Each structure stands twice: as structure tokens, then as C-alpha cells.
Tab-separated table of C-alpha atoms in Angstrom:
chain	number	residue	atom	x	y	z
V	1374	MET	CA	-15.397	13.405	-16.955
V	1375	SER	CA	-15.294	9.645	-17.307
V	1376	ALA	CA	-11.996	7.792	-17.271
V	1377	THR	CA	-10.895	5.023	-19.541
V	1378	VAL	CA	-10.707	1.859	-17.486
V	1379	ALA	CA	-8.608	-0.864	-19.063
V	1380	THR	CA	-9.761	-3.918	-17.098
V	1381	ASP	CA	-7.472	-3.381	-14.149
V	1382	ARG	CA	-6.156	0.159	-14.450
V	1383	LEU	CA	-6.933	3.785	-15.139
V	1384	ILE	CA	-5.752	5.411	-18.361
V	1385	LEU	CA	-6.755	8.998	-19.047
V	1386	SER	CA	-7.422	10.163	-22.602
V	1387	ASP	CA	-5.427	13.030	-24.057
V	1388	GLU	CA	-8.348	15.379	-23.549
V	1389	GLN	CA	-8.864	14.263	-19.936
V	1390	ALA	CA	-5.211	14.636	-19.068
V	1391	HIS	CA	-5.047	18.217	-20.369
V	1392	ARG	CA	-8.375	19.178	-18.762
V	1393	LEU	CA	-7.431	17.868	-15.383
V	1394	SER	CA	-3.995	19.489	-15.510
V	1395	GLU	CA	-5.492	22.847	-16.462
V	1396	GLN	CA	-8.095	22.582	-13.687
V	1397	PHE	CA	-5.998	21.289	-10.837
V	1398	GLY	CA	-2.335	21.856	-11.845
V	1399	THR	CA	0.587	19.362	-11.824
V	1400	PRO	CA	2.020	17.177	-10.464
V	1401	LEU	CA	-1.399	15.637	-9.891
V	1402	TYR	CA	-2.523	12.328	-8.494
V	1403	VAL	CA	-5.713	11.075	-10.143
V	1404	LEU	CA	-7.841	8.244	-8.736
V	1405	ASP	CA	-10.858	6.564	-10.252
V	1406	GLU	CA	-13.808	5.775	-7.904
V	1407	SER	CA	-15.427	3.202	-10.167
V	1408	LEU	CA	-12.258	1.183	-10.521
V	1409	LEU	CA	-11.563	1.371	-6.784
V	1410	ARG	CA	-14.979	0.045	-6.011
V	1411	ALA	CA	-14.761	-2.668	-8.567
V	1412	ARG	CA	-11.457	-3.960	-7.202
V	1413	ALA	CA	-12.736	-3.917	-3.647
V	1414	ARG	CA	-15.801	-5.851	-4.685
V	1415	GLU	CA	-13.643	-8.319	-6.605
V	1416	PHE	CA	-11.670	-9.182	-3.460
V	1417	VAL	CA	-14.730	-9.235	-1.187
V	1418	SER	CA	-16.534	-11.677	-3.537
V	1419	ALA	CA	-13.508	-13.862	-4.164
V	1420	TRP	CA	-12.231	-14.300	-0.561
V	1421	PRO	CA	-14.185	-16.517	1.842
V	1422	GLY	CA	-13.593	-14.301	4.855
V	1423	GLU	CA	-12.547	-10.857	5.988
V	1424	VAL	CA	-10.971	-8.567	3.473
V	1425	SER	CA	-8.988	-5.814	5.219
V	1426	PHE	CA	-7.715	-2.956	3.070
V	1427	ALA	CA	-4.037	-2.196	3.837
V	1428	THR	CA	-4.131	1.568	4.197
V	1429	LYS	CA	-0.339	1.802	4.051
V	1430	ALA	CA	-0.826	1.586	0.296
V	1431	ASN	CA	-3.001	4.668	0.206
V	1432	SER	CA	-4.528	6.244	3.319
V	1433	THR	CA	-6.264	9.101	1.544
V	1434	LEU	CA	-9.525	9.469	3.431
V	1435	ALA	CA	-11.650	9.052	0.322
V	1436	VAL	CA	-9.904	5.829	-0.585
V	1437	VAL	CA	-10.320	4.407	2.933
V	1438	LYS	CA	-13.945	5.359	2.928
V	1439	ILE	CA	-14.538	3.685	-0.413
V	1440	ALA	CA	-12.891	0.454	0.735
V	1441	TYR	CA	-14.956	0.361	3.918
V	1442	SER	CA	-18.203	1.141	2.085
V	1443	GLU	CA	-17.555	-1.813	-0.184
V	1444	GLY	CA	-17.374	-4.284	2.708
V	1445	CYS	CA	-13.669	-4.129	3.718
V	1446	THR	CA	-12.346	-3.725	7.192
V	1447	VAL	CA	-9.232	-1.522	7.525
V	1448	ASP	CA	-5.700	-2.534	8.235
V	1449	VAL	CA	-3.705	0.306	9.943
V	1450	ALA	CA	-0.023	0.228	10.653
V	1451	SER	CA	0.261	3.257	13.011
V	1452	GLU	CA	-1.797	5.629	15.160
V	1453	GLY	CA	-1.768	8.095	12.272
V	1454	GLU	CA	-3.346	5.579	9.887
V	1455	LEU	CA	-5.859	4.685	12.608
V	1456	ARG	CA	-6.752	8.361	13.056
V	1457	ALA	CA	-7.132	8.681	9.281
V	1458	ALA	CA	-9.541	5.734	9.207
V	1459	LEU	CA	-11.574	7.201	12.070
V	1460	LYS	CA	-11.674	10.583	10.341
V	1461	ALA	CA	-12.910	8.821	7.169
V	1462	GLY	CA	-15.849	7.520	9.154
V	1463	VAL	CA	-14.630	3.941	9.659
V	1464	PRO	CA	-15.602	2.663	13.175
V	1465	ALA	CA	-12.625	1.633	15.264
V	1466	SER	CA	-14.154	-1.801	15.574
V	1467	ALA	CA	-13.497	-2.328	11.859
V	1468	CYS	CA	-9.825	-1.417	12.203
V	1469	ARG	CA	-6.927	-3.863	12.699
V	1470	LEU	CA	-3.766	-2.398	14.234
V	1471	HIS	CA	-0.364	-3.537	12.977
V	1472	GLY	CA	3.164	-2.345	13.632
V	1473	ASN	CA	6.465	-3.876	14.600
V	1474	ASN	CA	7.162	-1.229	17.298
V	1475	LYS	CA	3.895	-0.109	18.787
V	1476	SER	CA	4.376	2.373	21.627
V	1477	VAL	CA	2.403	2.261	24.819
V	1478	SER	CA	0.590	5.463	23.873
V	1479	GLU	CA	-0.174	3.999	20.449
V	1480	ILE	CA	-1.691	0.873	21.974
V	1481	LYS	CA	-3.607	3.013	24.532
V	1482	PHE	CA	-5.144	5.149	21.835
V	1483	ALA	CA	-6.131	2.091	19.799
V	1484	VAL	CA	-7.643	0.293	22.796
V	1485	GLU	CA	-9.547	3.286	24.094
V	1486	SER	CA	-10.835	3.974	20.580
V	1487	GLY	CA	-12.203	0.425	20.443
V	1488	VAL	CA	-9.998	-1.013	17.689
V	1489	GLY	CA	-11.244	-4.432	16.547
V	1490	LYS	CA	-8.059	-6.426	16.461
V	1491	ILE	CA	-4.400	-5.966	17.405
V	1492	ILE	CA	-1.712	-7.970	15.619
V	1493	ALA	CA	1.063	-8.526	18.158
V	1494	ASP	CA	4.581	-8.422	16.829
V	1495	ALA	CA	7.058	-9.009	19.684
V	1496	PHE	CA	7.487	-10.417	23.152
V	1497	GLU	CA	7.803	-6.908	24.585
V	1498	GLU	CA	4.455	-6.056	23.018
V	1499	LEU	CA	2.797	-9.008	24.708
V	1500	GLU	CA	3.858	-7.580	28.061
V	1501	ARG	CA	2.660	-4.102	27.082
V	1502	LEU	CA	-0.721	-5.485	26.063
V	1503	ALA	CA	-1.044	-7.328	29.379
V	1504	ALA	CA	-1.111	-4.027	31.225
V	1505	PHE	CA	-4.516	-3.127	29.719
V	1506	PRO	CA	-7.564	-4.478	31.619
V	1507	ARG	CA	-9.670	-4.818	28.450
V	1508	LEU	CA	-8.330	-5.744	25.062
V	1509	PRO	CA	-9.708	-6.505	21.605
V	1510	ASP	CA	-8.925	-9.860	19.897
V	1511	VAL	CA	-5.223	-10.422	19.417
V	1512	LEU	CA	-3.367	-12.182	16.575
V	1513	LEU	CA	0.288	-13.181	16.766
V	1514	ARG	CA	2.242	-12.255	13.657
V	1515	ILE	CA	4.487	-15.065	12.539
V	1516	ALA	CA	7.424	-14.897	10.124
V	1517	PRO	CA	6.822	-18.232	8.361
V	1518	GLY	CA	10.294	-18.514	6.823
V	1519	VAL	CA	9.034	-17.977	3.290
V	1520	ASP	CA	11.352	-15.969	0.993
V	1521	PRO	CA	9.107	-14.646	-1.796
V	1522	LYS	CA	10.120	-13.897	-5.370
V	1523	THR	CA	10.006	-10.137	-5.094
V	1524	ASN	CA	12.189	-7.096	-4.357
V	1525	ALA	CA	14.218	-7.677	-1.166
V	1526	LYS	CA	13.007	-4.370	0.221
V	1527	ILE	CA	9.374	-5.478	0.216
V	1528	SER	CA	10.017	-9.057	1.372
V	1529	THR	CA	8.816	-9.563	4.959
V	1530	GLY	CA	8.122	-13.281	5.475
V	1531	GLN	CA	11.626	-14.690	5.561
V	1532	ALA	CA	13.258	-15.797	8.798
V	1533	ASP	CA	15.549	-12.741	9.000
V	1534	THR	CA	12.988	-10.013	9.398
V	1535	LYS	CA	11.978	-7.321	11.866
V	1536	PHE	CA	8.356	-8.398	11.613
V	1537	GLY	CA	6.703	-10.845	13.978
V	1538	PHE	CA	7.794	-13.909	15.768
V	1539	GLY	CA	10.062	-16.397	14.042
V	1540	LEU	CA	8.505	-19.758	13.385
V	1541	ASP	CA	10.803	-21.217	16.051
V	1542	GLN	CA	9.435	-18.624	18.523
V	1543	ALA	CA	5.785	-19.067	17.756
V	1544	GLU	CA	4.950	-21.644	20.419
V	1545	GLN	CA	6.810	-19.691	23.055
V	1546	ALA	CA	4.901	-16.525	22.050
V	1547	LEU	CA	1.581	-18.312	22.274
V	1548	VAL	CA	2.340	-19.863	25.609
V	1549	ARG	CA	3.373	-16.475	26.991
V	1550	ALA	CA	0.253	-14.790	25.606
V	1551	LEU	CA	-1.929	-17.429	27.231
V	1552	GLU	CA	-0.084	-17.049	30.495
V	1553	LEU	CA	-0.790	-13.336	30.341
V	1554	LYS	CA	-4.417	-14.106	29.589
V	1555	LEU	CA	-4.436	-12.185	26.343
V	1556	PRO	CA	-7.478	-12.803	24.116
V	1557	VAL	CA	-5.422	-14.522	21.391
V	1558	ILE	CA	-7.579	-15.875	18.598
V	1559	GLY	CA	-5.101	-16.886	15.933
V	1560	PHE	CA	-2.107	-16.063	13.763
V	1561	HIS	CA	-1.132	-13.670	11.048
V	1562	CYS	CA	1.618	-13.614	8.386
V	1563	HIS	CA	2.626	-11.429	5.407
V	1564	VAL	CA	5.367	-12.729	3.199
V	1565	GLY	CA	5.872	-9.740	0.931
V	1566	SER	CA	4.498	-7.525	-1.824
V	1567	GLN	CA	4.197	-7.372	-5.630
V	1568	LEU	CA	3.804	-11.130	-5.954
V	1569	MET	CA	2.832	-12.339	-9.414
V	1570	ASP	CA	1.451	-15.704	-8.213
V	1571	ALA	CA	0.106	-17.324	-5.041
V	1572	GLU	CA	2.992	-19.706	-4.313
V	1573	SER	CA	4.609	-17.681	-1.508
V	1574	GLN	CA	1.310	-16.805	0.135
V	1575	VAL	CA	0.081	-20.372	-0.170
V	1576	ASN	CA	3.241	-21.615	1.587
V	1577	GLY	CA	2.820	-18.973	4.304
V	1578	ALA	CA	-0.826	-19.821	4.805
V	1579	LYS	CA	-0.078	-23.548	5.011
V	1580	THR	CA	2.588	-22.856	7.589
V	1581	LEU	CA	0.094	-20.859	9.720
V	1582	ALA	CA	-2.543	-23.554	9.400
V	1583	SER	CA	-0.076	-26.287	10.376
V	1584	LEU	CA	1.018	-24.233	13.339
V	1585	ALA	CA	-2.546	-23.738	14.468
V	1586	VAL	CA	-3.247	-27.457	14.251
V	1587	ASP	CA	-0.045	-28.236	16.169
V	1588	MET	CA	-0.896	-25.752	18.930
V	1589	LYS	CA	-4.313	-27.375	19.443
V	1590	GLU	CA	-2.742	-30.740	19.787
V	1591	ARG	CA	0.014	-29.584	22.112
V	1592	HIS	CA	-1.777	-26.968	24.248
V	1593	GLY	CA	-5.540	-27.561	23.715
V	1594	TRP	CA	-5.870	-24.037	22.337
V	1595	SER	CA	-8.057	-23.717	19.234
V	1596	ALA	CA	-7.308	-20.890	16.849
V	1597	SER	CA	-10.406	-19.322	15.329
V	1598	PHE	CA	-8.824	-16.832	12.877
V	1599	LEU	CA	-5.949	-16.944	10.413
V	1600	ASN	CA	-4.933	-13.831	8.508
V	1601	VAL	CA	-2.760	-14.687	5.463
V	1602	GLY	CA	-1.747	-11.067	4.705
V	1603	GLY	CA	-1.795	-9.461	1.287
V	1604	GLY	CA	0.871	-9.301	-1.441
V	1605	LEU	CA	-0.792	-9.755	-4.798
V	1606	GLY	CA	1.078	-7.695	-7.348
V	1607	VAL	CA	-0.074	-5.353	-10.111
V	1608	ARG	CA	0.926	-4.500	-13.643
V	1609	TYR	CA	3.561	-1.792	-13.463
V	1610	SER	CA	5.232	-2.668	-16.744
V	1611	GLU	CA	4.385	-4.735	-19.763
V	1612	GLY	CA	6.159	-7.805	-18.419
V	1613	ASP	CA	4.103	-7.939	-15.282
V	1614	ARG	CA	1.383	-10.621	-15.310
V	1615	PRO	CA	-0.213	-10.806	-11.860
V	1616	MET	CA	-2.456	-13.762	-11.074
V	1617	PRO	CA	-6.226	-13.016	-11.253
V	1618	VAL	CA	-7.760	-12.129	-7.927
V	1619	ASN	CA	-10.200	-15.039	-7.833
V	1620	GLU	CA	-7.462	-17.612	-8.593
V	1621	PHE	CA	-5.142	-16.036	-5.995
V	1622	CYS	CA	-7.831	-16.145	-3.334
V	1623	ARG	CA	-8.991	-19.651	-4.183
V	1624	SER	CA	-5.457	-21.071	-4.094
V	1625	ILE	CA	-4.770	-19.700	-0.652
V	1626	ALA	CA	-8.104	-20.601	0.892
V	1627	THR	CA	-7.911	-24.146	-0.540
V	1628	ALA	CA	-4.416	-24.598	0.883
V	1629	VAL	CA	-5.642	-23.734	4.354
V	1630	GLN	CA	-8.619	-26.035	4.166
V	1631	GLU	CA	-6.528	-28.938	2.924
V	1632	THR	CA	-3.990	-28.376	5.712
V	1633	VAL	CA	-6.528	-28.098	8.492
V	1634	GLN	CA	-8.752	-30.989	7.247
V	1635	GLY	CA	-11.618	-30.008	9.515
V	1636	ARG	CA	-9.631	-30.110	12.749
V	1637	LEU	CA	-10.244	-26.400	13.337
V	1638	ASP	CA	-13.130	-24.076	12.582
V	1639	LEU	CA	-11.227	-21.124	11.137
V	1640	ASN	CA	-12.267	-17.726	9.864
V	1641	LEU	CA	-9.894	-16.293	7.342
V	1642	GLY	CA	-8.550	-12.848	6.764
V	1643	MET	CA	-6.649	-11.216	3.878
V	1644	GLU	CA	-5.058	-7.777	3.553
V	1645	PRO	CA	-4.827	-6.490	-0.032
V	1646	GLY	CA	-3.471	-2.963	-0.500
V	1647	ARG	CA	-1.478	-2.428	-3.672
V	1648	ALA	CA	-3.642	-4.820	-5.685
V	1649	MET	CA	-6.746	-2.896	-4.731
V	1650	VAL	CA	-5.674	0.653	-5.366
V	1651	ALA	CA	-2.518	0.856	-7.530
V	1652	GLY	CA	-4.224	0.460	-10.910
V	1653	ALA	CA	-6.923	2.940	-9.980
V	1654	GLY	CA	-4.443	5.825	-9.962
V	1655	VAL	CA	-2.198	7.792	-12.384
V	1656	THR	CA	0.091	10.780	-11.919
V	1657	LEU	CA	0.168	13.728	-14.340
V	1658	TYR	CA	3.348	15.750	-14.889
V	1659	GLU	CA	4.169	18.683	-17.099
V	1660	VAL	CA	7.407	18.635	-19.098
V	1661	GLY	CA	9.764	21.499	-18.323
V	1662	VAL	CA	13.365	21.384	-19.614
V	1663	VAL	CA	14.367	19.049	-22.471
V	1664	LYS	CA	18.113	18.816	-23.038
V	1665	ARG	CA	20.733	16.524	-24.514
V	1666	ALA	CA	23.854	15.684	-22.460
V	1667	SER	CA	27.325	15.643	-24.051
V	1668	THR	CA	27.064	11.842	-24.014
V	1669	GLY	CA	24.096	12.060	-26.378
V	1670	ARG	CA	21.492	11.061	-23.767
V	1671	LYS	CA	18.314	13.077	-24.034
V	1672	TYR	CA	16.822	14.188	-20.672
V	1673	VAL	CA	13.206	15.170	-20.257
V	1674	ALA	CA	12.617	16.879	-16.894
V	1675	VAL	CA	9.145	16.935	-15.325
V	1676	ASP	CA	7.784	19.139	-12.561
V	1677	GLY	CA	7.928	16.419	-9.889
V	1678	GLY	CA	10.168	13.555	-9.047
V	1679	LEU	CA	11.294	11.525	-6.025
V	1680	SER	CA	9.320	13.771	-3.674
V	1681	ASP	CA	5.992	12.597	-5.113
V	1682	ASN	CA	7.168	9.130	-6.262
V	1683	PRO	CA	10.219	7.755	-4.446
V	1684	ARG	CA	9.708	4.172	-5.621
V	1685	PRO	CA	12.063	4.393	-8.616
V	1686	ALA	CA	14.850	5.626	-6.317
V	1687	PHE	CA	14.003	3.132	-3.539
V	1688	TYR	CA	13.314	0.011	-5.568
V	1689	GLY	CA	14.246	0.715	-9.135
V	1690	SER	CA	10.530	0.575	-9.889
V	1691	LYS	CA	9.354	0.700	-13.477
V	1692	TYR	CA	6.089	2.106	-14.788
V	1693	GLU	CA	4.207	2.364	-18.069
V	1694	LEU	CA	3.989	5.876	-19.491
V	1695	VAL	CA	1.506	7.678	-21.722
V	1696	TRP	CA	2.722	10.899	-23.430
V	1697	HIS	CA	0.480	13.795	-24.307
V	1698	SER	CA	2.636	15.603	-26.812
V	1699	ARG	CA	1.825	18.258	-29.412
V	1700	GLU	CA	4.487	16.719	-31.698
V	1701	SER	CA	4.076	12.981	-32.131
V	1702	THR	CA	5.955	12.143	-35.317
V	1703	GLY	CA	8.213	9.214	-34.500
V	1704	SER	CA	9.790	8.295	-31.150
V	1705	GLU	CA	13.158	8.199	-29.517
V	1706	THR	CA	14.806	6.930	-26.322
V	1707	VAL	CA	14.897	9.471	-23.496
V	1708	THR	CA	15.478	9.522	-19.713
V	1709	VAL	CA	12.750	11.133	-17.679
V	1710	SER	CA	14.133	12.984	-14.680
V	1711	GLY	CA	12.633	14.871	-11.770
V	1712	LYS	CA	13.612	18.322	-10.629
V	1713	HIS	CA	15.376	17.424	-7.364
V	1714	CYS	CA	18.979	17.928	-6.343
V	1715	GLU	CA	19.804	14.249	-6.710
V	1716	THR	CA	20.150	12.033	-9.677
V	1717	ASP	CA	16.354	11.782	-9.403
V	1718	THR	CA	15.978	9.460	-12.387
V	1719	LEU	CA	12.325	8.514	-12.654
V	1720	PHE	CA	12.279	6.512	-15.862
V	1721	PRO	CA	15.595	5.739	-17.663
V	1722	ASP	CA	15.748	4.835	-21.308
V	1723	VAL	CA	12.067	5.001	-22.244
V	1724	GLN	CA	10.340	5.813	-25.513
V	1725	ALA	CA	8.969	9.302	-25.961
V	1726	PRO	CA	7.715	11.341	-28.908
V	1727	ALA	CA	10.711	12.622	-30.871
V	1728	GLY	CA	9.391	16.151	-30.631
V	1729	VAL	CA	8.639	16.160	-26.878
V	1730	GLU	CA	8.958	19.713	-25.545
V	1731	ALA	CA	8.198	21.951	-22.607
V	1732	GLY	CA	4.486	22.089	-21.830
V	1733	ASP	CA	3.783	18.557	-22.981
V	1734	MET	CA	2.156	16.137	-20.472
V	1735	LEU	CA	3.315	12.794	-19.119
V	1736	GLN	CA	0.858	10.356	-17.558
V	1737	VAL	CA	2.359	7.644	-15.297
V	1738	LEU	CA	0.094	4.576	-14.899
V	1739	GLY	CA	-0.426	2.516	-11.799
V	1740	THR	CA	0.522	5.122	-9.187
V	1741	GLY	CA	-2.488	4.661	-6.874
V	1742	ALA	CA	-0.420	2.802	-4.268
V	1743	TYR	CA	2.728	3.936	-2.424
V	1744	ASN	CA	3.001	7.319	-4.098
V	1745	SER	CA	0.943	9.890	-2.172
V	1746	VAL	CA	1.582	8.158	1.128
V	1747	MET	CA	5.341	8.181	0.526
V	1748	ALA	CA	5.489	11.764	-0.723
V	1749	SER	CA	7.844	14.249	0.945
V	1750	ASN	CA	8.871	17.905	0.888
V	1751	TYR	CA	12.408	17.306	-0.313
V	1752	ASN	CA	13.822	20.558	-1.713
V	1753	ARG	CA	10.763	22.171	-0.039
V	1754	LEU	CA	8.447	21.116	-2.796
V	1755	PRO	CA	4.788	21.162	-1.799
V	1756	ARG	CA	3.120	17.727	-2.022
V	1757	PRO	CA	0.715	17.330	-5.011
V	1758	ALA	CA	-3.051	17.458	-4.981
V	1759	ALA	CA	-5.133	14.333	-5.501
V	1760	VAL	CA	-8.439	14.280	-7.349
V	1761	LEU	CA	-11.113	11.599	-7.480
V	1762	LEU	CA	-13.019	10.873	-10.651
V	1763	ARG	CA	-16.493	10.195	-9.367
V	1764	THR	CA	-18.944	7.695	-10.780
V	1765	ASP	CA	-21.093	10.572	-12.061
V	1766	GLY	CA	-18.228	11.860	-14.226
V	1767	SER	CA	-17.157	14.762	-12.024
V	1768	ALA	CA	-13.666	15.346	-10.647
V	1769	VAL	CA	-13.249	16.445	-7.053
V	1770	VAL	CA	-10.237	17.240	-4.914
V	1771	VAL	CA	-9.629	14.697	-2.140
V	1772	GLN	CA	-6.230	16.016	-1.092
V	1773	GLU	CA	-5.471	19.720	-1.456
V	1774	ARG	CA	-2.205	20.774	-2.986
V	1775	GLU	CA	0.117	21.843	-0.305
V	1776	THR	CA	1.148	25.518	-0.158
V	1777	PHE	CA	4.567	26.829	0.611
V	1778	GLU	CA	3.157	28.320	3.828
V	1779	GLN	CA	2.118	24.830	4.904
V	1780	VAL	CA	5.537	23.414	4.008
V	1781	LEU	CA	7.119	25.924	6.372
V	1782	GLN	CA	4.517	26.118	9.074
V	1783	ARG	CA	6.423	23.799	11.511
V	1784	GLU	CA	9.513	25.911	11.388
V	1785	ARG	CA	10.510	28.183	14.341
V	1786	LEU	CA	13.327	30.783	14.398
V	1787	PRO	CA	14.718	31.313	17.920
V	1788	GLU	CA	15.351	34.841	18.926
V	1789	GLY	CA	18.901	36.105	18.734
V	1790	LEU	CA	20.089	34.043	15.783
């Protein structure tokens, strides 16, 4: 079963959508291996340094394994993501540990596993790190004071943020790290996600490079590594026009080179997540109830909702839709809702076939990132299965559909209730 790959995203044909839903059920996450590999290679070839896949976007073991096999290291934001990477066969030395509140036990597990880099996020963390006799390379995460043009909930590089050291704290953080004899090799920043151009990341990278040059002049310490983070956006709706990967990478790398002007010998890192995996995935739903409210609005309810894609509820996120309807004469405006006991509006005021009815299919494009990893069991719904379309045309399960028994397996009823 081969997928239709439209340059940067997966689109299933009508026959493919029905075949997959019949074989694996719905809701269903579908990922395309060929497209995942192509996007990973695109970043690896375009960026003059280390490309680290941000597993927070999709930590499915198969996805992590594919990214690593295509030359990426792996960015993990928790012990759980690190364990997932290890289970996927990624060596700990190829993992980079993030997190704004790493516990002592989390750091201990990472260090004992042999993690390759730790990105320190706070003064308290510096003290925690100093308690370990042997450490991997350490980067200091800096909030460069860049306010990107994106949703406020995925903006992380501004001055008022929980992430990293403020720019006015950077020198103090470096001095303290050196006093503690931590193996600090450079700086890191991440300004935000779903960026349509490189402007914010360029500004963040230039700020890091200037800081590194300044710290050499003031303290005789030479940074050897700068990680500029990720952030490149993807096409979720027709109006989204993200910058091509090669132009995005070239703009940032050039900005660093022009800022440093040969005064430091720097290796560069980048952390794409969404831009690597979002377009490689779709979600399939089956239509259940179709009804018209007394206001005249037509509601089309599908068999999932905010438990398998909370982004519309969290961010007001929009997606492009493909309908697989038995009746396709004309179209009308409908609101697609989920089945949860909330408003659970997935897609308000979208076009659907006029004859849409129970049993029809809906394909949501661009769901490869921040869907399966954000899924929950709200209303005790089991989390969906995920299948991978292999390069040989087969479709294989990479995440089993949860059972009701698994949803309830953590529960305990005390005696005497």
C-alpha cells in the first residue's frame, strides 16, 4: 500500500483510507516511512552540523528509530523520552537531555545511561549536576529575549519564560558552571515553534554567537558548540507557507558565521521536530452522528476528538481535511466535533460533502506531530493505534490500539468501600 506524498505531506487516497480503516479501525494515526526518511535527510544534508530530532513531537519508537538511522541524534525532554529512545535502539551517547525541571533521579538515570549531552536550564540544576563525579558535555540554555511570531503557548525564547537562563543571567550562569568545574561546551536556545521564516531563529542564533564571543573576551572561555534549537513550521492550512528547509538552515548558519567572524571554532546543532514529522502523518476518523442544531449549524461528529488531538482545544489549531464520502454532490459548511463531554470542537465551519453521513471517513492532514504524544484517556477512551506505511508498500502497527482493560489497569479499589 503506497501513500500519496505531496512534496511535504502525506495524503491517502480514498481506497487507502478505507482499506486502512477496515484493517486497523479508527481513530487511526497513519505515518509514512518514506516521507519521514526524506525529511530527515533533507535536514541532515542542509544543516552544517548536528541535527537532533526533537522527540517531544513524536516519540513513537519507530519514528525515533527512523530519525536516528538517517543520521540524527535524539533530543529528549524527560526520562520517559530517554527510555523510549533507548528502547528504540538509540545509544544514550546520541541522546541530548532537556527539561526545565530535571529531578536528581532523572539526571542520575541519564548520566548512568551515558547520555551524550545535558542542556542545563537553571542555577539549581547546575548545583545538582556538580554532585556527579562524571558528566557528559553540558550546554547552558539561554532565553535570548526573542519574541517570535507564533502562538503564545508555543513561544519559548522571550525574556519572560520558564525555560533557561535570561540573557542578563547568562554570564553569571557560565561563571558558576566554571566554578563548579562542569564540562560546559556552549549555549543553547529555542525561540518557539511553527515559525514560517527564519527571522526569529536567526536573531536567537546571533544572540548566542555574540554571547559566546563576549564570554571568550571576558573570561577566556571558548565555546565549541552552539545549538540554535528548532522551530520551523509546517503547512497545517492553506495559508501556511513555511520557509524551505535549505533556506532556513542556510540563513541561521550564515548568521552565526557572520557574527563570530572566525573568532571561535564552533560546531552547530539544530533540533527539528514538528518540521520533520508532522507532514508524514494523518489521522483517520469515522463519521458517527450528523445533526443540525436549532441555530441551523450542521454538526458532524467523529469517533475521536480532543483525546487524540488536543491541539484545536489548546491552540485553536487548524488543519486541512480530506473527506471520503459516499455522497459527494455539492458541499456545505459544517462543524466537525469530537465525542467528548466538552465543547470538543475539532474543526469549526469547514466545507464537507453535502451528503456526509454516518460511516463516511474523514482524513486530517499533518497530524504526525503533537497528536499521539499528547493523547489522553479523557472519558476513558482508549488511545488510537498508529500504523507505519513501509517503503515496500506494507502497513504495520507501530503502536497498538489501547484496550479498555489497559485504560483501567492502574486503578485499585480499596477494601471496604
